[in-house]
């Protein structure tokens, strides 16, 4: 599975599964805790195969997320681009990080993503007031090891 | 570079070069690419807000490409329904059957009266040259998704453009108004619930006929009733129906029931809260209401008065 083709397939399948997990209906209370699967999968690929996944991937993937969630076209594109760019900045350092350190990194990146979304939403006058809005950053960091461990065999480590 | 150890110097230089090509090559120009991507995304956002119709075909195409996601999304719900159905005992089914038959008898009884009243209503409105249209065409749809964002109260339904759904169409369940269509895909549509903070429904107090606005508060079990003066006689338990103003929602459908009235609030208006009649978080099937466009004139009304009878009349073959 270390071939380029295999990695392509793994990237596409994981993006599809992340879309599904992000859109799956949940009860109201649980949905506050929903981790940001799309961000985590994108960050994983940017960190592990920087040659294949990057800002452009984030942009295209964001368009899909926008259509699926009915948000203004370009909103998730913008925030996923920023996340992909930020993950690309630290890609060298991450190779010596432990699992929990990358968890902390994911916490920061998801918070960045939520911040970008919040900025756009408040510009459109649709910003949520509650602080629960930031909860996905925490839950994403907590479930990050499962993403990492299930995708690791498909990523090429440098 | 000293000339004493050219070998080792060149070696380390080459090593650095190798690392640079494999590790750092993609970092070059990432800032530029970010700027280009951000400009593109901002351009998209701007055009979406400024010219909402321009990007619709693109959206619709992507929406169609995402059909497998929509199909798989509905699987857990359908699975639960299937398990529910197959695990029901015959006693349960018989009891349910009994209950449904009684329910139907009661409803048909009411319907007989309603058919006559509706026909009379249409005739009277025709006499008054009123353009309010009472239309009965309804389409049943299934909820296939809930907006993943807990701060938005938006449902996804399994009917779309192919079924004639349009933006602004009212959606009901058995008990009352649920919301309105805000986005139509090829085979799906999104409905903004009346409890969303962006939603407002023109309503009327059922007893006094005073007009108000039922505004969503971001909570599924209560709506804010705005612009009611403190002098108006309103008690908890009173029904609010759609007023038909604004032409989005047809008049006369139940919206909410008043739960709390506070006349001592500092504002100019009374502070009133109401509970939505529709089961916003529990319905699994909903109804799309097809109301005619407002420019439809009396001719249509007369046609409808004739159409009404066969549609509304209970079928004679059904016996409890």
PDB file of N, CA, C and O in Angstrom, chain B residues 5 19 42 63 70-71 73 95 127 131 188 201 207 224 228-229 257 291 300:
ATOM      1  N   UNK B   5      39.484  19.956   3.425  1.00  0.00           N
ATOM      2  CA  UNK B   5      38.619  18.765   3.429  1.00  0.00           C
ATOM      3  C   UNK B   5      37.481  18.932   2.436  1.00  0.00           C
ATOM      4  O   UNK B   5      36.340  19.154   2.799  1.00  0.00           O
ATOM      5  N   UNK B  19      17.998  16.502   1.097  1.00  0.00           N
ATOM      6  CA  UNK B  19      16.934  16.793   2.056  1.00  0.00           C
ATOM      7  C   UNK B  19      16.046  17.909   1.545  1.00  0.00           C
ATOM      8  O   UNK B  19      14.829  17.862   1.588  1.00  0.00           O
ATOM      9  N   UNK B  42     -12.498  34.019  -1.336  1.00  0.00           N
ATOM     10  CA  UNK B  42     -13.189  35.272  -1.049  1.00  0.00           C
ATOM     11  C   UNK B  42     -14.017  35.716  -2.248  1.00  0.00           C
ATOM     12  O   UNK B  42     -15.129  36.225  -2.097  1.00  0.00           O
ATOM     13  N   UNK B  63     -23.760  18.997  -5.896  1.00  0.00           N
ATOM     14  CA  UNK B  63     -24.792  18.349  -5.093  1.00  0.00           C
ATOM     15  C   UNK B  63     -25.140  16.977  -5.664  1.00  0.00           C
ATOM     16  O   UNK B  63     -25.289  16.003  -4.936  1.00  0.00           O
ATOM     17  N   UNK B  70     -25.457  11.357   0.446  1.00  0.00           N
ATOM     18  CA  UNK B  70     -26.830  11.523   0.938  1.00  0.00           C
ATOM     19  C   UNK B  70     -27.482  10.163   1.172  1.00  0.00           C
ATOM     20  O   UNK B  70     -28.191   9.967   2.149  1.00  0.00           O
ATOM     21  N   UNK B  71     -27.260   9.247   0.220  1.00  0.00           N
ATOM     22  CA  UNK B  71     -27.880   7.923   0.337  1.00  0.00           C
ATOM     23  C   UNK B  71     -27.371   7.218   1.591  1.00  0.00           C
ATOM     24  O   UNK B  71     -28.142   6.705   2.397  1.00  0.00           O
ATOM     25  N   UNK B  73     -26.051   8.535   4.194  1.00  0.00           N
ATOM     26  CA  UNK B  73     -26.421   9.267   5.398  1.00  0.00           C
ATOM     27  C   UNK B  73     -27.741   8.776   5.968  1.00  0.00           C
ATOM     28  O   UNK B  73     -27.932   8.764   7.178  1.00  0.00           O
ATOM     29  N   UNK B  95     -52.794  -3.993  17.769  1.00  0.00           N
ATOM     30  CA  UNK B  95     -53.224  -2.863  18.587  1.00  0.00           C
ATOM     31  C   UNK B  95     -53.055  -1.550  17.802  1.00  0.00           C
ATOM     32  O   UNK B  95     -53.911  -0.683  17.816  1.00  0.00           O
ATOM     33  N   UNK B 127     -66.535  35.907  -3.534  1.00  0.00           N
ATOM     34  CA  UNK B 127     -67.482  37.027  -3.535  1.00  0.00           C
ATOM     35  C   UNK B 127     -66.800  38.318  -3.128  1.00  0.00           C
ATOM     36  O   UNK B 127     -67.110  39.398  -3.628  1.00  0.00           O
ATOM     37  N   UNK B 131     -57.858  37.499  -2.869  1.00  0.00           N
ATOM     38  CA  UNK B 131     -56.959  36.650  -3.660  1.00  0.00           C
ATOM     39  C   UNK B 131     -56.295  35.567  -2.819  1.00  0.00           C
ATOM     40  O   UNK B 131     -55.391  34.900  -3.269  1.00  0.00           O
ATOM     41  N   UNK B 188     -32.689  16.487  -3.145  1.00  0.00           N
ATOM     42  CA  UNK B 188     -32.840  16.819  -1.732  1.00  0.00           C
ATOM     43  C   UNK B 188     -33.185  18.294  -1.601  1.00  0.00           C
ATOM     44  O   UNK B 188     -33.033  19.059  -2.546  1.00  0.00           O
ATOM     45  N   UNK B 201     -41.892  33.924  11.505  1.00  0.00           N
ATOM     46  CA  UNK B 201     -43.153  33.573  10.858  1.00  0.00           C
ATOM     47  C   UNK B 201     -44.221  34.585  11.272  1.00  0.00           C
ATOM     48  O   UNK B 201     -44.406  34.810  12.462  1.00  0.00           O
ATOM     49  N   UNK B 207     -57.567  33.930  19.174  1.00  0.00           N
ATOM     50  CA  UNK B 207     -58.808  34.460  19.730  1.00  0.00           C
ATOM     51  C   UNK B 207     -59.020  35.916  19.322  1.00  0.00           C
ATOM     52  O   UNK B 207     -60.085  36.289  18.852  1.00  0.00           O
ATOM     53  N   UNK B 224     -40.018  33.024  20.259  1.00  0.00           N
ATOM     54  CA  UNK B 224     -40.275  34.323  20.825  1.00  0.00           C
ATOM     55  C   UNK B 224     -41.409  34.960  20.026  1.00  0.00           C
ATOM     56  O   UNK B 224     -41.344  34.993  18.802  1.00  0.00           O
ATOM     57  N   UNK B 228     -46.162  42.292  20.366  1.00  0.00           N
ATOM     58  CA  UNK B 228     -47.514  42.269  20.915  1.00  0.00           C
ATOM     59  C   UNK B 228     -47.569  43.299  22.042  1.00  0.00           C
ATOM     60  O   UNK B 228     -46.813  43.186  23.011  1.00  0.00           O
ATOM     61  N   UNK B 229     -48.428  44.320  21.946  1.00  0.00           N
ATOM     62  CA  UNK B 229     -48.507  45.329  23.012  1.00  0.00           C
ATOM     63  C   UNK B 229     -48.969  44.690  24.313  1.00  0.00           C
ATOM     64  O   UNK B 229     -49.731  43.720  24.286  1.00  0.00           O
ATOM     65  N   UNK B 257     -48.103  27.412  20.594  1.00  0.00           N
ATOM     66  CA  UNK B 257     -49.037  27.616  21.684  1.00  0.00           C
ATOM     67  C   UNK B 257     -48.334  28.476  22.731  1.00  0.00           C
ATOM     68  O   UNK B 257     -47.196  28.184  23.109  1.00  0.00           O
ATOM     69  N   UNK B 291     -48.523  25.910  -2.294  1.00  0.00           N
ATOM     70  CA  UNK B 291     -49.489  27.000  -2.383  1.00  0.00           C
ATOM     71  C   UNK B 291     -49.263  27.691  -3.708  1.00  0.00           C
ATOM     72  O   UNK B 291     -48.138  27.821  -4.165  1.00  0.00           O
ATOM     73  N   UNK B 300     -58.946  30.756 -10.676  1.00  0.00           N
ATOM     74  CA  UNK B 300     -58.349  29.581 -10.047  1.00  0.00           C
ATOM     75  C   UNK B 300     -59.182  29.151  -8.850  1.00  0.00           C
ATOM     76  O   UNK B 300     -59.397  27.971  -8.606  1.00  0.00           O
TER      77      UNK B 300
END
